[in-house]
Amino acid sequence: MSSEPKIRVMIVDDHFMIRVGLGAIVNSQPDMAVIAEGRNGLEAIELYDKHRPDVTLLDLRLPGLDGVKAIGEIIKKFPEARIIVISTYGGDEDIFRAMQAGARTYYMKHVDGQELVNAIRAVHVGECPIPPDVASRLVARMRRSELSPREMEVCELLVRGMSNKEIANELNISEGTVRVHVSHLLPKLGCTDRAQAIAEAFRRGIVHVTDPPKK
């Protein structure tokens, strides 16, 4: 029997069955053990502070505080934290935000079990094993101009079906300023009209559906 300590893994996902599945994969390995499970971003921060896991598997879309913000808060307090994002969202903006926040790597939830445990071992020793498809999306995102915070807000409201006037009222700015922001964000998204911009925002993971679009 090996005398080496096991890799202590924390799992954070709001879906019970996902936690069960990931836990079964981790606990099936002789050199790993799940030591904590969380359901949202706030629990991720609290549990990390309490247990100091060697590796954390964390979903990106969590209730309350989302995964990107949770990663940022954990890294701010524990720069050495080793976090692997496990997500159903594969947009290049999702990947970019997670890696920018401090995640070591990013995998989709359909990842093969053996590939996942290999990634846990690699991240545990300080490596960043980024899958080829994730790496290509990350490179594509880094080559493009980034939307400003205000342009992001305008884009999110466009997706909700708001007119320029409604966006202006929502953000407490003039309609002219809204038109300027729209004219700037369209070429950054490689689009020529609002409909294309909305579709591209979804494709890249810039926005996600959380509420029904405004009629």
PDB file of C-alpha atoms in Angstrom:
ATOM      1  CA  MET A   1       0.000   0.000   0.000  1.00  0.00           C
ATOM      2  CA  SER A   2       1.328   3.436  -0.954  1.00  0.00           C
ATOM      3  CA  SER A   3       2.333   5.748   1.878  1.00  0.00           C
ATOM      4  CA  GLU A   4       1.746   8.821  -0.287  1.00  0.00           C
ATOM      5  CA  PRO A   5      -1.141  11.017   0.941  1.00  0.00           C
ATOM      6  CA  LYS A   6      -4.218  11.040  -1.251  1.00  0.00           C
ATOM      7  CA  ILE A   7      -5.093  13.998  -3.456  1.00  0.00           C
ATOM      8  CA  ARG A   8      -7.852  15.813  -1.563  1.00  0.00           C
ATOM      9  CA  VAL A   9     -10.576  16.907  -3.986  1.00  0.00           C
ATOM     10  CA  MET A  10     -13.486  19.305  -3.508  1.00  0.00           C
ATOM     11  CA  ILE A  11     -16.482  19.210  -5.877  1.00  0.00           C
ATOM     12  CA  VAL A  12     -18.776  22.207  -6.425  1.00  0.00           C
ATOM     13  CA  ASP A  13     -21.887  21.793  -8.587  1.00  0.00           C
ATOM     14  CA  ASP A  14     -25.531  22.684  -8.023  1.00  0.00           C
ATOM     15  CA  HIS A  15     -26.750  19.371  -9.474  1.00  0.00           C
ATOM     16  CA  PHE A  16     -26.757  16.468  -7.018  1.00  0.00           C
ATOM     17  CA  MET A  17     -26.319  13.781  -9.675  1.00  0.00           C
ATOM     18  CA  ILE A  18     -23.294  15.551 -11.151  1.00  0.00           C
ATOM     19  CA  ARG A  19     -21.686  15.670  -7.705  1.00  0.00           C
ATOM     20  CA  VAL A  20     -22.449  11.980  -7.228  1.00  0.00           C
ATOM     21  CA  GLY A  21     -20.981  11.085 -10.622  1.00  0.00           C
ATOM     22  CA  LEU A  22     -17.821  13.123 -10.203  1.00  0.00           C
ATOM     23  CA  GLY A  23     -17.434  11.846  -6.659  1.00  0.00           C
ATOM     24  CA  ALA A  24     -17.670   8.240  -7.823  1.00  0.00           C
ATOM     25  CA  ILE A  25     -14.956   8.818 -10.426  1.00  0.00           C
ATOM     26  CA  VAL A  26     -12.634  10.504  -7.928  1.00  0.00           C
ATOM     27  CA  ASN A  27     -13.205   8.027  -5.094  1.00  0.00           C
ATOM     28  CA  SER A  28     -12.607   5.075  -7.433  1.00  0.00           C
ATOM     29  CA  GLN A  29      -8.958   6.135  -7.663  1.00  0.00           C
ATOM     30  CA  PRO A  30      -6.589   4.796  -4.994  1.00  0.00           C
ATOM     31  CA  ASP A  31      -4.696   8.087  -4.811  1.00  0.00           C
ATOM     32  CA  MET A  32      -7.705  10.447  -4.509  1.00  0.00           C
ATOM     33  CA  ALA A  33     -10.554  11.220  -2.134  1.00  0.00           C
ATOM     34  CA  VAL A  34     -13.454  13.683  -2.125  1.00  0.00           C
ATOM     35  CA  ILE A  35     -13.213  15.717   1.077  1.00  0.00           C
ATOM     36  CA  ALA A  36     -15.948  18.331   0.502  1.00  0.00           C
ATOM     37  CA  GLU A  37     -18.927  19.101  -1.735  1.00  0.00           C
ATOM     38  CA  GLY A  38     -20.607  22.445  -2.399  1.00  0.00           C
ATOM     39  CA  ARG A  39     -23.732  23.549  -4.267  1.00  0.00           C
ATOM     40  CA  ASN A  40     -23.035  27.209  -5.066  1.00  0.00           C
ATOM     41  CA  GLY A  41     -20.339  29.859  -5.315  1.00  0.00           C
ATOM     42  CA  LEU A  42     -20.581  31.037  -1.723  1.00  0.00           C
ATOM     43  CA  GLU A  43     -20.258  27.475  -0.435  1.00  0.00           C
ATOM     44  CA  ALA A  44     -17.241  27.002  -2.701  1.00  0.00           C
ATOM     45  CA  ILE A  45     -15.450  29.889  -0.991  1.00  0.00           C
ATOM     46  CA  GLU A  46     -16.458  28.820   2.522  1.00  0.00           C
ATOM     47  CA  LEU A  47     -15.561  25.171   1.980  1.00  0.00           C
ATOM     48  CA  TYR A  48     -12.244  26.013   0.359  1.00  0.00           C
ATOM     49  CA  ASP A  49     -11.334  28.167   3.345  1.00  0.00           C
ATOM     50  CA  LYS A  50     -12.310  25.353   5.716  1.00  0.00           C
ATOM     51  CA  HIS A  51     -10.810  22.316   3.943  1.00  0.00           C
ATOM     52  CA  ARG A  52      -8.017  23.730   1.716  1.00  0.00           C
ATOM     53  CA  PRO A  53      -8.394  20.979  -0.931  1.00  0.00           C
ATOM     54  CA  ASP A  54      -5.502  20.032  -3.184  1.00  0.00           C
ATOM     55  CA  VAL A  55      -7.707  20.271  -6.292  1.00  0.00           C
ATOM     56  CA  THR A  56     -11.191  21.725  -6.780  1.00  0.00           C
ATOM     57  CA  LEU A  57     -13.651  20.656  -9.497  1.00  0.00           C
ATOM     58  CA  LEU A  58     -16.009  23.581 -10.005  1.00  0.00           C
ATOM     59  CA  ASP A  59     -18.996  24.215 -12.262  1.00  0.00           C
ATOM     60  CA  LEU A  60     -19.069  27.587 -13.992  1.00  0.00           C
ATOM     61  CA  ARG A  61     -22.809  28.276 -13.746  1.00  0.00           C
ATOM     62  CA  LEU A  62     -23.731  28.257 -10.074  1.00  0.00           C
ATOM     63  CA  PRO A  63     -26.692  29.850  -8.265  1.00  0.00           C
ATOM     64  CA  GLY A  64     -26.027  33.060  -6.389  1.00  0.00           C
ATOM     65  CA  LEU A  65     -22.341  33.789  -6.874  1.00  0.00           C
ATOM     66  CA  ASP A  66     -21.307  32.300 -10.220  1.00  0.00           C
ATOM     67  CA  GLY A  67     -18.264  30.137 -10.814  1.00  0.00           C
ATOM     68  CA  VAL A  68     -16.061  32.850 -12.311  1.00  0.00           C
ATOM     69  CA  LYS A  69     -16.580  35.140  -9.320  1.00  0.00           C
ATOM     70  CA  ALA A  70     -16.077  32.249  -6.907  1.00  0.00           C
ATOM     71  CA  ILE A  71     -12.776  31.376  -8.591  1.00  0.00           C
ATOM     72  CA  GLY A  72     -11.675  34.995  -8.362  1.00  0.00           C
ATOM     73  CA  GLU A  73     -12.484  35.203  -4.653  1.00  0.00           C
ATOM     74  CA  ILE A  74     -10.703  31.939  -3.874  1.00  0.00           C
ATOM     75  CA  ILE A  75      -7.603  32.897  -5.881  1.00  0.00           C
ATOM     76  CA  LYS A  76      -7.522  36.328  -4.251  1.00  0.00           C
ATOM     77  CA  LYS A  77      -7.211  34.714  -0.819  1.00  0.00           C
ATOM     78  CA  PHE A  78      -5.384  31.535  -1.864  1.00  0.00           C
ATOM     79  CA  PRO A  79      -3.244  32.229  -4.978  1.00  0.00           C
ATOM     80  CA  GLU A  80      -1.961  28.659  -4.914  1.00  0.00           C
ATOM     81  CA  ALA A  81      -5.475  27.203  -5.353  1.00  0.00           C
ATOM     82  CA  ARG A  82      -5.702  24.570  -8.089  1.00  0.00           C
ATOM     83  CA  ILE A  83      -9.125  24.771  -9.726  1.00  0.00           C
ATOM     84  CA  ILE A  84     -10.474  22.750 -12.650  1.00  0.00           C
ATOM     85  CA  VAL A  85     -13.658  24.046 -14.270  1.00  0.00           C
ATOM     86  CA  ILE A  86     -16.153  21.344 -15.288  1.00  0.00           C
ATOM     87  CA  SER A  87     -18.941  22.933 -17.323  1.00  0.00           C
ATOM     88  CA  THR A  88     -21.671  22.365 -19.885  1.00  0.00           C
ATOM     89  CA  TYR A  89     -20.835  25.779 -21.375  1.00  0.00           C
ATOM     90  CA  GLY A  90     -18.164  25.697 -24.067  1.00  0.00           C
ATOM     91  CA  GLY A  91     -18.271  29.252 -25.399  1.00  0.00           C
ATOM     92  CA  ASP A  92     -14.891  30.909 -25.833  1.00  0.00           C
ATOM     93  CA  GLU A  93     -15.939  33.762 -23.537  1.00  0.00           C
ATOM     94  CA  ASP A  94     -16.800  31.260 -20.779  1.00  0.00           C
ATOM     95  CA  ILE A  95     -13.386  29.651 -21.133  1.00  0.00           C
ATOM     96  CA  PHE A  96     -11.574  32.993 -21.258  1.00  0.00           C
ATOM     97  CA  ARG A  97     -13.303  34.343 -18.149  1.00  0.00           C
ATOM     98  CA  ALA A  98     -12.647  31.180 -16.158  1.00  0.00           C
ATOM     99  CA  MET A  99      -8.963  31.053 -17.073  1.00  0.00           C
ATOM    100  CA  GLN A 100      -8.579  34.784 -16.524  1.00  0.00           C
ATOM    101  CA  ALA A 101     -10.088  34.375 -13.043  1.00  0.00           C
ATOM    102  CA  GLY A 102      -7.463  31.778 -12.164  1.00  0.00           C
ATOM    103  CA  ALA A 103      -8.681  28.314 -13.186  1.00  0.00           C
ATOM    104  CA  ARG A 104      -5.862  25.920 -14.112  1.00  0.00           C
ATOM    105  CA  THR A 105      -7.838  24.223 -16.885  1.00  0.00           C
ATOM    106  CA  TYR A 106     -11.325  23.796 -18.328  1.00  0.00           C
ATOM    107  CA  TYR A 107     -13.219  20.629 -19.254  1.00  0.00           C
ATOM    108  CA  MET A 108     -16.689  19.967 -20.577  1.00  0.00           C
ATOM    109  CA  LYS A 109     -18.923  17.718 -18.467  1.00  0.00           C
ATOM    110  CA  HIS A 110     -18.822  14.963 -21.074  1.00  0.00           C
ATOM    111  CA  VAL A 111     -15.095  14.523 -20.380  1.00  0.00           C
ATOM    112  CA  ASP A 112     -13.938  10.914 -20.165  1.00  0.00           C
ATOM    113  CA  GLY A 113     -13.412   9.722 -16.597  1.00  0.00           C
ATOM    114  CA  GLN A 114      -9.818   8.667 -17.188  1.00  0.00           C
ATOM    115  CA  GLU A 115      -8.995  11.993 -18.801  1.00  0.00           C
ATOM    116  CA  LEU A 116     -10.471  13.777 -15.790  1.00  0.00           C
ATOM    117  CA  VAL A 117      -8.470  11.859 -13.184  1.00  0.00           C
ATOM    118  CA  ASN A 118      -5.327  12.366 -15.270  1.00  0.00           C
ATOM    119  CA  ALA A 119      -6.076  16.097 -15.263  1.00  0.00           C
ATOM    120  CA  ILE A 120      -6.546  16.089 -11.487  1.00  0.00           C
ATOM    121  CA  ARG A 121      -3.144  14.441 -11.039  1.00  0.00           C
ATOM    122  CA  ALA A 122      -1.505  16.876 -13.458  1.00  0.00           C
ATOM    123  CA  VAL A 123      -3.042  19.959 -11.842  1.00  0.00           C
ATOM    124  CA  HIS A 124      -2.068  18.640  -8.414  1.00  0.00           C
ATOM    125  CA  VAL A 125       1.615  18.767  -9.389  1.00  0.00           C
ATOM    126  CA  GLY A 126       1.331  22.237 -10.901  1.00  0.00           C
ATOM    127  CA  GLU A 127       0.587  21.497 -14.554  1.00  0.00           C
ATOM    128  CA  CYS A 128      -2.177  23.048 -16.683  1.00  0.00           C
ATOM    129  CA  PRO A 129      -3.394  20.298 -19.058  1.00  0.00           C
ATOM    130  CA  ILE A 130      -5.693  22.251 -21.375  1.00  0.00           C
ATOM    131  CA  PRO A 131      -7.653  20.086 -23.872  1.00  0.00           C
ATOM    132  CA  PRO A 132      -6.949  20.914 -27.557  1.00  0.00           C
ATOM    133  CA  ASP A 133     -10.505  22.095 -28.303  1.00  0.00           C
ATOM    134  CA  VAL A 134     -10.469  24.380 -25.269  1.00  0.00           C
ATOM    135  CA  ALA A 135      -7.031  25.727 -26.196  1.00  0.00           C
ATOM    136  CA  SER A 136      -8.171  26.599 -29.727  1.00  0.00           C
ATOM    137  CA  ARG A 137     -11.220  28.461 -28.423  1.00  0.00           C
ATOM    138  CA  LEU A 138      -9.088  30.304 -25.899  1.00  0.00           C
ATOM    139  CA  VAL A 139      -6.624  31.394 -28.587  1.00  0.00           C
ATOM    140  CA  ALA A 140      -9.494  32.553 -30.815  1.00  0.00           C
ATOM    141  CA  ARG A 141     -10.924  34.610 -27.957  1.00  0.00           C
ATOM    142  CA  MET A 142      -7.578  36.204 -27.111  1.00  0.00           C
ATOM    143  CA  ARG A 143      -7.140  37.361 -30.716  1.00  0.00           C
ATOM    144  CA  ARG A 144     -10.360  39.370 -30.652  1.00  0.00           C
ATOM    145  CA  SER A 145     -11.040  42.798 -29.202  1.00  0.00           C
ATOM    146  CA  GLU A 146     -12.634  42.633 -25.773  1.00  0.00           C
ATOM    147  CA  LEU A 147     -15.981  44.262 -25.092  1.00  0.00           C
ATOM    148  CA  SER A 148     -15.843  47.018 -22.494  1.00  0.00           C
ATOM    149  CA  PRO A 149     -17.913  46.565 -19.307  1.00  0.00           C
ATOM    150  CA  ARG A 150     -20.530  48.997 -20.647  1.00  0.00           C
ATOM    151  CA  GLU A 151     -20.631  47.231 -24.020  1.00  0.00           C
ATOM    152  CA  MET A 152     -21.191  43.966 -22.155  1.00  0.00           C
ATOM    153  CA  GLU A 153     -24.156  45.515 -20.345  1.00  0.00           C
ATOM    154  CA  VAL A 154     -25.619  46.815 -23.611  1.00  0.00           C
ATOM    155  CA  CYS A 155     -25.112  43.417 -25.247  1.00  0.00           C
ATOM    156  CA  GLU A 156     -26.925  41.644 -22.407  1.00  0.00           C
ATOM    157  CA  LEU A 157     -29.872  44.027 -22.733  1.00  0.00           C
ATOM    158  CA  LEU A 158     -29.942  43.601 -26.516  1.00  0.00           C
ATOM    159  CA  VAL A 159     -30.314  39.878 -25.940  1.00  0.00           C
ATOM    160  CA  ARG A 160     -33.306  40.590 -23.711  1.00  0.00           C
ATOM    161  CA  GLY A 161     -34.969  42.257 -26.682  1.00  0.00           C
ATOM    162  CA  MET A 162     -34.733  45.827 -25.434  1.00  0.00           C
ATOM    163  CA  SER A 163     -34.847  48.808 -27.791  1.00  0.00           C
ATOM    164  CA  ASN A 164     -32.245  51.580 -27.662  1.00  0.00           C
ATOM    165  CA  LYS A 165     -34.683  53.713 -25.666  1.00  0.00           C
ATOM    166  CA  GLU A 166     -35.306  50.939 -23.141  1.00  0.00           C
ATOM    167  CA  ILE A 167     -31.580  50.257 -22.803  1.00  0.00           C
ATOM    168  CA  ALA A 168     -30.964  53.970 -22.259  1.00  0.00           C
ATOM    169  CA  ASN A 169     -33.569  54.042 -19.482  1.00  0.00           C
ATOM    170  CA  GLU A 170     -32.189  50.876 -17.894  1.00  0.00           C
ATOM    171  CA  LEU A 171     -28.598  52.161 -17.832  1.00  0.00           C
ATOM    172  CA  ASN A 172     -29.505  55.816 -17.231  1.00  0.00           C
ATOM    173  CA  ILE A 173     -27.708  57.016 -20.359  1.00  0.00           C
ATOM    174  CA  SER A 174     -28.867  58.734 -23.557  1.00  0.00           C
ATOM    175  CA  GLU A 175     -30.143  56.913 -26.641  1.00  0.00           C
ATOM    176  CA  GLY A 176     -27.266  58.447 -28.579  1.00  0.00           C
ATOM    177  CA  THR A 177     -24.779  56.865 -26.188  1.00  0.00           C
ATOM    178  CA  VAL A 178     -26.514  53.504 -26.605  1.00  0.00           C
ATOM    179  CA  ARG A 179     -26.195  53.802 -30.390  1.00  0.00           C
ATOM    180  CA  VAL A 180     -22.477  54.519 -29.999  1.00  0.00           C
ATOM    181  CA  HIS A 181     -21.994  51.435 -27.804  1.00  0.00           C
ATOM    182  CA  VAL A 182     -23.925  49.276 -30.281  1.00  0.00           C
ATOM    183  CA  SER A 183     -21.848  50.623 -33.181  1.00  0.00           C
ATOM    184  CA  HIS A 184     -18.681  49.679 -31.276  1.00  0.00           C
ATOM    185  CA  LEU A 185     -19.722  46.213 -30.139  1.00  0.00           C
ATOM    186  CA  LEU A 186     -21.025  45.033 -33.537  1.00  0.00           C
ATOM    187  CA  PRO A 187     -17.617  44.983 -35.283  1.00  0.00           C
ATOM    188  CA  LYS A 188     -15.993  43.500 -32.175  1.00  0.00           C
ATOM    189  CA  LEU A 189     -18.420  40.591 -32.513  1.00  0.00           C
ATOM    190  CA  GLY A 190     -17.875  40.437 -36.268  1.00  0.00           C
ATOM    191  CA  CYS A 191     -21.518  41.335 -36.909  1.00  0.00           C
ATOM    192  CA  THR A 192     -23.389  43.884 -38.990  1.00  0.00           C
ATOM    193  CA  ASP A 193     -26.754  43.983 -37.203  1.00  0.00           C
ATOM    194  CA  ARG A 194     -28.403  43.372 -33.838  1.00  0.00           C
ATOM    195  CA  ALA A 195     -29.818  39.950 -34.733  1.00  0.00           C
ATOM    196  CA  GLN A 196     -26.369  38.660 -35.679  1.00  0.00           C
ATOM    197  CA  ALA A 197     -24.907  40.171 -32.505  1.00  0.00           C
ATOM    198  CA  ILE A 198     -27.464  38.385 -30.322  1.00  0.00           C
ATOM    199  CA  ALA A 199     -26.762  35.032 -31.984  1.00  0.00           C
ATOM    200  CA  GLU A 200     -22.998  35.552 -31.692  1.00  0.00           C
ATOM    201  CA  ALA A 201     -23.268  36.560 -28.031  1.00  0.00           C
ATOM    202  CA  PHE A 202     -24.973  33.247 -27.272  1.00  0.00           C
ATOM    203  CA  ARG A 203     -22.525  31.239 -29.381  1.00  0.00           C
ATOM    204  CA  ARG A 204     -19.470  32.674 -27.663  1.00  0.00           C
ATOM    205  CA  GLY A 205     -20.913  32.421 -24.170  1.00  0.00           C
ATOM    206  CA  ILE A 206     -20.916  36.186 -23.637  1.00  0.00           C
ATOM    207  CA  VAL A 207     -24.485  35.874 -22.362  1.00  0.00           C
ATOM    208  CA  HIS A 208     -26.713  32.973 -21.337  1.00  0.00           C
ATOM    209  CA  VAL A 209     -30.449  32.573 -21.049  1.00  0.00           C
ATOM    210  CA  THR A 210     -31.528  33.259 -17.463  1.00  0.00           C
ATOM    211  CA  ASP A 211     -34.893  34.946 -18.013  1.00  0.00           C
ATOM    212  CA  PRO A 212     -37.414  34.851 -20.853  1.00  0.00           C
ATOM    213  CA  PRO A 213     -36.631  37.454 -23.530  1.00  0.00           C
ATOM    214  CA  LYS A 214     -38.646  40.639 -23.311  1.00  0.00           C
ATOM    215  CA  LYS A 215     -41.575  40.742 -25.739  1.00  0.00           C
TER     216      LYS A 215
END
